[in-house]
mmCIF file of C-alpha atoms in Angstrom:
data_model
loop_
_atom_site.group_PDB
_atom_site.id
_atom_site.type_symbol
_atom_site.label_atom_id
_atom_site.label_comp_id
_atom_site.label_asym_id
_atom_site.label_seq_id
_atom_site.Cartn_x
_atom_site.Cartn_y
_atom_site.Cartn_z
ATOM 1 C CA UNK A 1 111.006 -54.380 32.949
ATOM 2 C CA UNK A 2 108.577 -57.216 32.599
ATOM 3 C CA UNK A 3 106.747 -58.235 35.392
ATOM 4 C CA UNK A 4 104.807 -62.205 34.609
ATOM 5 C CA UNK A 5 101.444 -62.636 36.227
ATOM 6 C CA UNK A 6 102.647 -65.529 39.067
ATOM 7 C CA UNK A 7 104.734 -62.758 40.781
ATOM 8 C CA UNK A 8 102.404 -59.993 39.969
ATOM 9 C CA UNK A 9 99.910 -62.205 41.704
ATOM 10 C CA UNK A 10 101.919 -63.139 45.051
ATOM 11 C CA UNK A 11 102.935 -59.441 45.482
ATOM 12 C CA UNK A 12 98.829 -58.542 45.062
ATOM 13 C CA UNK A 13 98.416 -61.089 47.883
ATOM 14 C CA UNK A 14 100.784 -59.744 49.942
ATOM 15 C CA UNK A 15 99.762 -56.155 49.973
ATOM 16 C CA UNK A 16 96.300 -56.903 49.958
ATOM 17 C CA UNK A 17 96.994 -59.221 53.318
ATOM 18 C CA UNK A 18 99.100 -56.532 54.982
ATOM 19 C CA UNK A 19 97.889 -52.429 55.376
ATOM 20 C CA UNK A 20 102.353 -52.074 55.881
ATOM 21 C CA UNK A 21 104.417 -54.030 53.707
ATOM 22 C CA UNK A 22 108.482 -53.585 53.333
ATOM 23 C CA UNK A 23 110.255 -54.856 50.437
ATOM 24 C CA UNK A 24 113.796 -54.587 52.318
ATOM 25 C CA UNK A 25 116.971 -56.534 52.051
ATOM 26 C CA UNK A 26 117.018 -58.686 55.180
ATOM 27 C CA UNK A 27 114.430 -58.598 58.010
ATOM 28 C CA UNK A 28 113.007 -56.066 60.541
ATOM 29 C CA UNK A 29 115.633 -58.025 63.726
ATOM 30 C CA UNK A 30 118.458 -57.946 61.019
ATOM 31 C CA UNK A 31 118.544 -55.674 58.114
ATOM 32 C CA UNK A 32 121.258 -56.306 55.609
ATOM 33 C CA UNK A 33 121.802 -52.982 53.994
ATOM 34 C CA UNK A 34 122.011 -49.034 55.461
ATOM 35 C CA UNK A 35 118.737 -48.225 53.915
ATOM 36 C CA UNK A 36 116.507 -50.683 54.787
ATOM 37 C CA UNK A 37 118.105 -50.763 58.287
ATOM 38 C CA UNK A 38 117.107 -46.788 58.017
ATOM 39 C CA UNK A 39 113.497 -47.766 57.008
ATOM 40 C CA UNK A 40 112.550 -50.300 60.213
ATOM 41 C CA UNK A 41 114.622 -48.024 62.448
ATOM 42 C CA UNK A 42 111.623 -45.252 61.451
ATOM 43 C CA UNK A 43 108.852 -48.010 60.963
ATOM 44 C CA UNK A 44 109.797 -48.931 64.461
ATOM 45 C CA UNK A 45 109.047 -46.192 66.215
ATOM 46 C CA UNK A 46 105.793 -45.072 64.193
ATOM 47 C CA UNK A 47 104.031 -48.859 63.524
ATOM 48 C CA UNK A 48 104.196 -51.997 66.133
ATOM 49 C CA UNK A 49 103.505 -54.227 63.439
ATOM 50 C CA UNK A 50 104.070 -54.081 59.811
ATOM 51 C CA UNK A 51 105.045 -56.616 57.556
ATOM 52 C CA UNK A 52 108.705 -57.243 55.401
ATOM 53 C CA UNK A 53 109.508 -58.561 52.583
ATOM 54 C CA UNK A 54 113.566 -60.715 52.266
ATOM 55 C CA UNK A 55 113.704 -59.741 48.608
ATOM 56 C CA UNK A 56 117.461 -61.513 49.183
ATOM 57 C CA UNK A 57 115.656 -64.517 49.994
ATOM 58 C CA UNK A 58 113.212 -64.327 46.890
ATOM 59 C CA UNK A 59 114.704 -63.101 43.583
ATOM 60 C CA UNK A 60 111.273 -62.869 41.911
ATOM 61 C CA UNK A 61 110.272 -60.377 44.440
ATOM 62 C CA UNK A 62 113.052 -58.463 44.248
ATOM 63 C CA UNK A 63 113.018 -58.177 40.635
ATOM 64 C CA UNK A 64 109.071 -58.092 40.360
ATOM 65 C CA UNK A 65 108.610 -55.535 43.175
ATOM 66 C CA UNK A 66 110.811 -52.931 40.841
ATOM 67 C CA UNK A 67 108.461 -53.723 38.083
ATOM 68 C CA UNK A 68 104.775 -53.741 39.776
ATOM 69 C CA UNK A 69 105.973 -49.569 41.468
ATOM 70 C CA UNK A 70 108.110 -48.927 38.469
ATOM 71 C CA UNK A 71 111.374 -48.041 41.100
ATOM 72 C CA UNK A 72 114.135 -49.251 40.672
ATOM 73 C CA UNK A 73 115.537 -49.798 43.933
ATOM 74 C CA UNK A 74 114.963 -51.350 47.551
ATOM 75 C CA UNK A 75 113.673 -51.039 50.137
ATOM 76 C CA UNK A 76 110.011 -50.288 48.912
ATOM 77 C CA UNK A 77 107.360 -49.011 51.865
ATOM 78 C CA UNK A 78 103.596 -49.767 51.009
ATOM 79 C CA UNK A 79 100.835 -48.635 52.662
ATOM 80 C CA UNK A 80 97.282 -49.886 51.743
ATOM 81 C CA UNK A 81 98.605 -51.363 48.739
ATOM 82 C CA UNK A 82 100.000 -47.940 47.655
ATOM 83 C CA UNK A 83 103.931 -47.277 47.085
ATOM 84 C CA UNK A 84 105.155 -44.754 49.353
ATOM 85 C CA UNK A 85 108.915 -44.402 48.455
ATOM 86 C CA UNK A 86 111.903 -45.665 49.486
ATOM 87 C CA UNK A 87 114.231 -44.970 52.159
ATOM 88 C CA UNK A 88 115.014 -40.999 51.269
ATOM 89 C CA UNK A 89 111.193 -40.639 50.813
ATOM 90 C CA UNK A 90 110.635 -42.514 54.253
ATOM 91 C CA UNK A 91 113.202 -40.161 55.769
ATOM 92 C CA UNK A 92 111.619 -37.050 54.361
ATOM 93 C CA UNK A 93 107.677 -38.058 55.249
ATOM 94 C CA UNK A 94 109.162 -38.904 58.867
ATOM 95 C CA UNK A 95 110.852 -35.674 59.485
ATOM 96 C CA UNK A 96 108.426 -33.637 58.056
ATOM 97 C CA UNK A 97 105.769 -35.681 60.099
ATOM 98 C CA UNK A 98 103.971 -36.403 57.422
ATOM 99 C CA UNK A 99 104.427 -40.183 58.290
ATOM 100 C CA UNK A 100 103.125 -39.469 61.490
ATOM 101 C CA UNK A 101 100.051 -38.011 59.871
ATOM 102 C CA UNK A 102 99.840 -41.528 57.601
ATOM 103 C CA UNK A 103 99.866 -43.531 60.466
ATOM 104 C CA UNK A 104 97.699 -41.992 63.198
ATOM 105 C CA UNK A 105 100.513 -41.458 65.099
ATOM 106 C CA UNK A 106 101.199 -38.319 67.400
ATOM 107 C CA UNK A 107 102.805 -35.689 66.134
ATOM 108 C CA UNK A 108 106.671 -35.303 66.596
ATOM 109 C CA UNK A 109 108.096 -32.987 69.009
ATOM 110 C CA UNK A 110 110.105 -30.747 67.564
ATOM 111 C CA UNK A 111 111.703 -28.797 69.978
ATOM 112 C CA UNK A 112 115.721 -28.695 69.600
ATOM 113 C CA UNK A 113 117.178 -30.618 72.369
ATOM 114 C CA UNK A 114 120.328 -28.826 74.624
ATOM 115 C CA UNK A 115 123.477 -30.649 73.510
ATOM 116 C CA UNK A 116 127.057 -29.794 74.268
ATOM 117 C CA UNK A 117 129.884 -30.036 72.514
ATOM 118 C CA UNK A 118 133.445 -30.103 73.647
ATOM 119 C CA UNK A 119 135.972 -27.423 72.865
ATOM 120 C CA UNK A 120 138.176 -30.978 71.422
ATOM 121 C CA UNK A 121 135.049 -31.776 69.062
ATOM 122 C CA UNK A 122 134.365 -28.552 68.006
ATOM 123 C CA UNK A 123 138.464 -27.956 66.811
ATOM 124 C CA UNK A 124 137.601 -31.543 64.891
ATOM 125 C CA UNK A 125 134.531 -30.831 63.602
ATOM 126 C CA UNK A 126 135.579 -27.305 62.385
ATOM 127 C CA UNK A 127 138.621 -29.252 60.753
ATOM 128 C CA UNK A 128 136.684 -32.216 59.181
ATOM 129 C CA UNK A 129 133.994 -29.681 57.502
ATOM 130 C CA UNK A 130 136.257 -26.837 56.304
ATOM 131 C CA UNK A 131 135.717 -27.977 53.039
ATOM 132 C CA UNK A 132 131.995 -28.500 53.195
ATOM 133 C CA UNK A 133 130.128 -25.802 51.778
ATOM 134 C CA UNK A 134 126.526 -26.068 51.522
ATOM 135 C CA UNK A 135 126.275 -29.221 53.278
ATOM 136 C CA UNK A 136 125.496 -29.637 57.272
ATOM 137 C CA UNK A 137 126.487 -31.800 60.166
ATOM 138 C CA UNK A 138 123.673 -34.109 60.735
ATOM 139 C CA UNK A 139 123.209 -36.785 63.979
ATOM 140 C CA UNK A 140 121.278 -39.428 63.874
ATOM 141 C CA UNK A 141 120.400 -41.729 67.161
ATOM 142 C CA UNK A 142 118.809 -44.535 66.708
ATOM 143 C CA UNK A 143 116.016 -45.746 68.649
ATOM 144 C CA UNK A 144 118.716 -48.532 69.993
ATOM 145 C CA UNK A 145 121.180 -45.441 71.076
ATOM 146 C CA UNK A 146 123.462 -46.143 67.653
ATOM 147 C CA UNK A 147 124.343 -42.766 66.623
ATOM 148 C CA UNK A 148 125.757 -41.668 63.517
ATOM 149 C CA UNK A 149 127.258 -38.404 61.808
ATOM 150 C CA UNK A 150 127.253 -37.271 58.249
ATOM 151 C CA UNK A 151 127.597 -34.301 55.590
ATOM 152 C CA UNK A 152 124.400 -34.080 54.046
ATOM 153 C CA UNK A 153 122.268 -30.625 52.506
ATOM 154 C CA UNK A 154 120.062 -29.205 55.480
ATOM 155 C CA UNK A 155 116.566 -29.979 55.262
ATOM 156 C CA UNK A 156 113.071 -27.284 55.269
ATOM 157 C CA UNK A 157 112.110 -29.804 58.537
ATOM 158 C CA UNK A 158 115.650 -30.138 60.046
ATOM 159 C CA UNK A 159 115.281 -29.437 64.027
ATOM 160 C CA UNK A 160 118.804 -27.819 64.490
ATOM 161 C CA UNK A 161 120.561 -27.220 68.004
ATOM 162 C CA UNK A 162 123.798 -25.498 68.566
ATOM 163 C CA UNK A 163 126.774 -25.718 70.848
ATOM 164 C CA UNK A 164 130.171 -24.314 70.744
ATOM 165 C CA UNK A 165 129.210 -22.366 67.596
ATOM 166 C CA UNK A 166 128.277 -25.493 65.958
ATOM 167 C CA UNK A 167 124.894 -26.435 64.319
ATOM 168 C CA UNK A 168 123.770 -30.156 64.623
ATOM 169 C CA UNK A 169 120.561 -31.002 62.421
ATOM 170 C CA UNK A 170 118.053 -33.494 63.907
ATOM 171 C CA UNK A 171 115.135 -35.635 62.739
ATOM 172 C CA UNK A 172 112.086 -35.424 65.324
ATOM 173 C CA UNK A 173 113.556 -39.383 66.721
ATOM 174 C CA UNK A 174 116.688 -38.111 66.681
ATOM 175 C CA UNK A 175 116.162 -34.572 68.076
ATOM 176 C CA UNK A 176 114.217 -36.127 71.383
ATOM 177 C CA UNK A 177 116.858 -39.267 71.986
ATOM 178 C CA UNK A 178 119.603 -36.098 72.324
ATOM 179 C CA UNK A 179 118.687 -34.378 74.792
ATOM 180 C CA UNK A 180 121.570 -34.184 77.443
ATOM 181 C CA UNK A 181 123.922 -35.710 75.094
ATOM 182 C CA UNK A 182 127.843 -34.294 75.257
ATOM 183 C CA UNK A 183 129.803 -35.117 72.008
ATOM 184 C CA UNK A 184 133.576 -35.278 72.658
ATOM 185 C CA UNK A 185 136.593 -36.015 71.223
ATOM 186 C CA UNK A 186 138.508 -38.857 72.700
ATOM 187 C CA UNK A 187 141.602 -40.799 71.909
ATOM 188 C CA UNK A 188 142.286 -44.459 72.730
ATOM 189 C CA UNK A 189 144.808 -46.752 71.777
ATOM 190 C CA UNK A 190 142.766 -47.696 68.955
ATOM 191 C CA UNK A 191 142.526 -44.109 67.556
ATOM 192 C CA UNK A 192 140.470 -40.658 67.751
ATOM 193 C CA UNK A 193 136.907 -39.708 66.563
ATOM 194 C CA UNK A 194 133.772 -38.294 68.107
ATOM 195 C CA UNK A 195 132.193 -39.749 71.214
ATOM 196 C CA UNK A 196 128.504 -39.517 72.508
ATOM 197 C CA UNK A 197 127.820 -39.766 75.805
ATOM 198 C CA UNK A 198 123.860 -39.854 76.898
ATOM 199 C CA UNK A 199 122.519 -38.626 80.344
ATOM 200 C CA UNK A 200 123.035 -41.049 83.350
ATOM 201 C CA UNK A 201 125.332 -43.119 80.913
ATOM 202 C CA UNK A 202 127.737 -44.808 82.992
ATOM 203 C CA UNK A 203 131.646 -44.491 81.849
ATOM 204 C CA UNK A 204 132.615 -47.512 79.534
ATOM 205 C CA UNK A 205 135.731 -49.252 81.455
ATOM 206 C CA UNK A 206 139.196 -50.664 78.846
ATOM 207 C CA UNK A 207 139.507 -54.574 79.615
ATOM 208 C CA UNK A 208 143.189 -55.748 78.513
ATOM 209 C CA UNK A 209 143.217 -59.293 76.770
ATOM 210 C CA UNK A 210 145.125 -60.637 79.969
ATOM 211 C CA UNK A 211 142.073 -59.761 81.933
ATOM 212 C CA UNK A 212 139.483 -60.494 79.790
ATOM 213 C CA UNK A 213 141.273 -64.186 80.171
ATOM 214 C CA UNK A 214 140.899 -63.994 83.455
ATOM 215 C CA UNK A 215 137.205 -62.749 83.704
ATOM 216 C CA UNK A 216 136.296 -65.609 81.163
ATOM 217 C CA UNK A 217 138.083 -67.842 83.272
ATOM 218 C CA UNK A 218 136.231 -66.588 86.113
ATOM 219 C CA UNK A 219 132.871 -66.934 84.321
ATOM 220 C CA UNK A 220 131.756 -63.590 85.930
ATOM 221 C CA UNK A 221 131.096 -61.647 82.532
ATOM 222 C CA UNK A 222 129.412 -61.970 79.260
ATOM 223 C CA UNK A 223 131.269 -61.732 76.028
ATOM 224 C CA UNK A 224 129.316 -60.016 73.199
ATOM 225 C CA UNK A 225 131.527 -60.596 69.640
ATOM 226 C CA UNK A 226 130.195 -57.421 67.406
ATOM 227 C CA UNK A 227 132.414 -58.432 64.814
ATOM 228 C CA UNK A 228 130.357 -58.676 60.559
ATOM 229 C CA UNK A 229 130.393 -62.289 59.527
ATOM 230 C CA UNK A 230 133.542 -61.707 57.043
ATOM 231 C CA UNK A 231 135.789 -61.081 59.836
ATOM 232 C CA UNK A 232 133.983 -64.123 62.049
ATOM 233 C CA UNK A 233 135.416 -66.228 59.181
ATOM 234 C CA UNK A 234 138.783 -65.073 58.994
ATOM 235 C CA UNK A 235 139.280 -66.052 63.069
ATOM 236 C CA UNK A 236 136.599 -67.666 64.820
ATOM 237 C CA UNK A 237 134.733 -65.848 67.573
ATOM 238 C CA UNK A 238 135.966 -67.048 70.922
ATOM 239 C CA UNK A 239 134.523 -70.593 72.495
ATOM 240 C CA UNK A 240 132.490 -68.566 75.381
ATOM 241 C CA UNK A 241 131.788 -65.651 73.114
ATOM 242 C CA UNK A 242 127.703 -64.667 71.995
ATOM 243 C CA UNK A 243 128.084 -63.161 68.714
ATOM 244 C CA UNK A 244 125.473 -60.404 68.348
ATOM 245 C CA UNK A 245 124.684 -61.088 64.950
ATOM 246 C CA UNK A 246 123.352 -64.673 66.009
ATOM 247 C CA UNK A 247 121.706 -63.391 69.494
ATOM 248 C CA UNK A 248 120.360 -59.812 68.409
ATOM 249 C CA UNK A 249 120.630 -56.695 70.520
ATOM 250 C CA UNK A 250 117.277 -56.407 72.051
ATOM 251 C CA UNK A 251 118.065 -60.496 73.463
ATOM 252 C CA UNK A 252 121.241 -58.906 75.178
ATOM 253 C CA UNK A 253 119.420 -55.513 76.223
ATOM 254 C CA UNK A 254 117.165 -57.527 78.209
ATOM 255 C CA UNK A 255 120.002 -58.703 80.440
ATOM 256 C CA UNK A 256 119.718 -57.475 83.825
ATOM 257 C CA UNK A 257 121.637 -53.741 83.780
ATOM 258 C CA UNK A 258 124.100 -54.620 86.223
ATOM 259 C CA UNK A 259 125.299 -57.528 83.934
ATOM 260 C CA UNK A 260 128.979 -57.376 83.579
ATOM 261 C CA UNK A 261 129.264 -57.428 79.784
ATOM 262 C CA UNK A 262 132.389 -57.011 77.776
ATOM 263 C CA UNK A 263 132.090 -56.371 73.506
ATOM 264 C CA UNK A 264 135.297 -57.272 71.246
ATOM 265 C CA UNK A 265 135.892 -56.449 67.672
ATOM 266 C CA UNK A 266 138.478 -56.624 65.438
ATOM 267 C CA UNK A 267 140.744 -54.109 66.789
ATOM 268 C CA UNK A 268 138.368 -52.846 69.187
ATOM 269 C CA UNK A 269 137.486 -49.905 67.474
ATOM 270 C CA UNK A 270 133.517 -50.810 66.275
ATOM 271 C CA UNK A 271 132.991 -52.772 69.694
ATOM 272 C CA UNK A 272 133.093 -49.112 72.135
ATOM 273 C CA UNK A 273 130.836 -48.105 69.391
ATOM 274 C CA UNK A 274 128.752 -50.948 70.598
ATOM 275 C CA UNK A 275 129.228 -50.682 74.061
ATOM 276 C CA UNK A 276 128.460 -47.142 74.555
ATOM 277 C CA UNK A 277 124.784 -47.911 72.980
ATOM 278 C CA UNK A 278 124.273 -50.167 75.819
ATOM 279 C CA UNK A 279 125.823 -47.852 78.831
ATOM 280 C CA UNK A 280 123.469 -45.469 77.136
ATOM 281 C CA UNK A 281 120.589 -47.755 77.977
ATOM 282 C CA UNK A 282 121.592 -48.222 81.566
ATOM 283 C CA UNK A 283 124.075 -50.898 81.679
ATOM 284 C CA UNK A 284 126.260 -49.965 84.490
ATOM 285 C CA UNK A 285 129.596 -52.354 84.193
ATOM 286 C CA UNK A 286 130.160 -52.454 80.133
ATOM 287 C CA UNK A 287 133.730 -53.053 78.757
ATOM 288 C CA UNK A 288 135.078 -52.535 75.918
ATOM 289 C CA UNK A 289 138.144 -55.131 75.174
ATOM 290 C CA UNK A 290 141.251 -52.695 73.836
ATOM 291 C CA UNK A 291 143.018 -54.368 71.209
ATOM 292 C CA UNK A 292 140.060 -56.719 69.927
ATOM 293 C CA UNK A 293 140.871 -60.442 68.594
ATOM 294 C CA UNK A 294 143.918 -58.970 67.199
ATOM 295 C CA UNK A 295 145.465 -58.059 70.243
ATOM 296 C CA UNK A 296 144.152 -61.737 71.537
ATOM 297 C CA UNK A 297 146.237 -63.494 69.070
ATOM 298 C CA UNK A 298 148.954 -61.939 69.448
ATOM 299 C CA UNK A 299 149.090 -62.031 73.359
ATOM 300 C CA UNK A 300 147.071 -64.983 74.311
ATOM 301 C CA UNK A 301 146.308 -67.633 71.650
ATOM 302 C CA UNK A 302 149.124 -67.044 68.711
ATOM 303 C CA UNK A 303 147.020 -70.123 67.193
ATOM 304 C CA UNK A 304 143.957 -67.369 66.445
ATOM 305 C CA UNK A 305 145.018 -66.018 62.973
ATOM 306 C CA UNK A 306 145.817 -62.384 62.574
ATOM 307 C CA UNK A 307 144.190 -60.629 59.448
#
């Protein structure tokens, strides 16, 4: 791949201005892809100011960054005007703490936190990995409480804690934001799956569409629209909704905790997601609307399209 001397110029600029640069797809308040989301989410907590790179906003860049490292894909981490990696190299540097070690930072803790898990999520877990040999049930909490599990190969650096005669594998981030945690097995309305809950988390409450009518009506709570921007165009959020891709989380964390806050999806399966990450931070009256905009058409406003 060619690289012409403009772009190879602009990109010299750029990492000679800033000791951190991150070629990413969106920015470090919004990422637009899983990895680059997974690169700021470690950049966070390691560097309190680096510099990204939109390569969606700048096609040049995108296609000149690939060129100047010679790899192929995005994000890109630079430090010093050296290539680091991408997001799997990020990853392994930051649970090895080799990252740490770049940066000055202090050395992770890696001590395995006490977890517990449910007999209910232990049956499912056992169930949903019976066919999983060689791979390993990995958590990962964000530094914002969003929490995520997957079937990945264990690492050499994994911390690892077990419960119930299950092994979860950590990061060092990960590992520390754990501690306490109790993963369950619940089932709502809207379906089953595994459920974190985080010390001193309060209990998220159901809100029916009939009251959430009534509480907007009221004007005593704040509705937080978690829906992605595809669904937002099939039915309009609603006229008093905040939309959290337009407002950003940490605008709405900084609400006062006792803030009576309410988070509707599409069938209100994503928004408890949602909601749990901010009981986790303290919130202490969070609601999570059963049913989402779909149950809202169809029992309040039949003019709100169903998709």
């Amino acid at each position: 791949m060619s690289l012409d001397s403009a772009t190879r110029e602009r990109i010299e600029t750029l990492l000679k201005n800033h000791r951190v640069v991150l070629f990413m797809k969106g920015t470090r308040q919004q990422p637009m892809c899983g990895f680059s989301a997974a690169a700021t989410n470690t950049l966070n907590e390691l560097v309190p100011d680096y510099h990204t790179v939109n390569v969606l906003e700048d096609p040049e860049i995108r296609e000149g960054i690939k060129a100047y490292g010679d790899w192929p894909t995005i994000p890109q981490l630079y430090v010093e005007g050296e290539l680091v990696g991408g997001a799997d190299i990020i990853r392994q540097m930051y649970t090895s703490g080799e990252l740490h070690t770049l940066f000055g930072a202090t050395p992770p803790d890696r001590s395995a936190p006490q977890i517990t898990i449910t007999d209910k999520a232990a049956e499912a877990i056992r169930q949903g990995t019976t066919n999983a040999q060689g791979l390993a049930l990995h958590l990962e909490i964000g530094p914002d409480h969003s929490a995520g599990f997957q079937l990945a190969p264990a690492g050499d650096h994994d911390i690892v804690s077990s419960s119930n005669g299950i092994d979860v594998h950590f990061d060092p981030g990960s590992a520390q934001r754990a501690k306490g945690i109790v993963i369950d097995w619940v089932s709502t309305v809207q379906g089953e799956g595994l459920s974190l809950k985080f010390p001193g988390a309060q209990e998220i409450k159901n809100l029916t569409v009939q009251e959430l009518k009534a509480r907007l009506a009221a004007g005593d709570l704040v509705l937080v629209d978690v829906r992605p921007a595809h669904g937002r165009a099939q039915a309009a959020p609603l006229a008093q909704a905040r939309v959290l891709d337009e407002v950003g989380y940490d605008t709405l964390a900084a609400l006062p905790k006792d803030t009576a806050i309410a988070f509707i999806c599409h069938h209100g399966v994503s928004s408890r997601g949602v909601a749990e990450r901010f009981a986790a931070h303290g919130f202490s009256n969070v609601y999570n609307v059963q049913g989402g905009m779909d149950a809202w058409a169809a029992e309040i406003d039949p003019s709100v399209p169903r998709y």
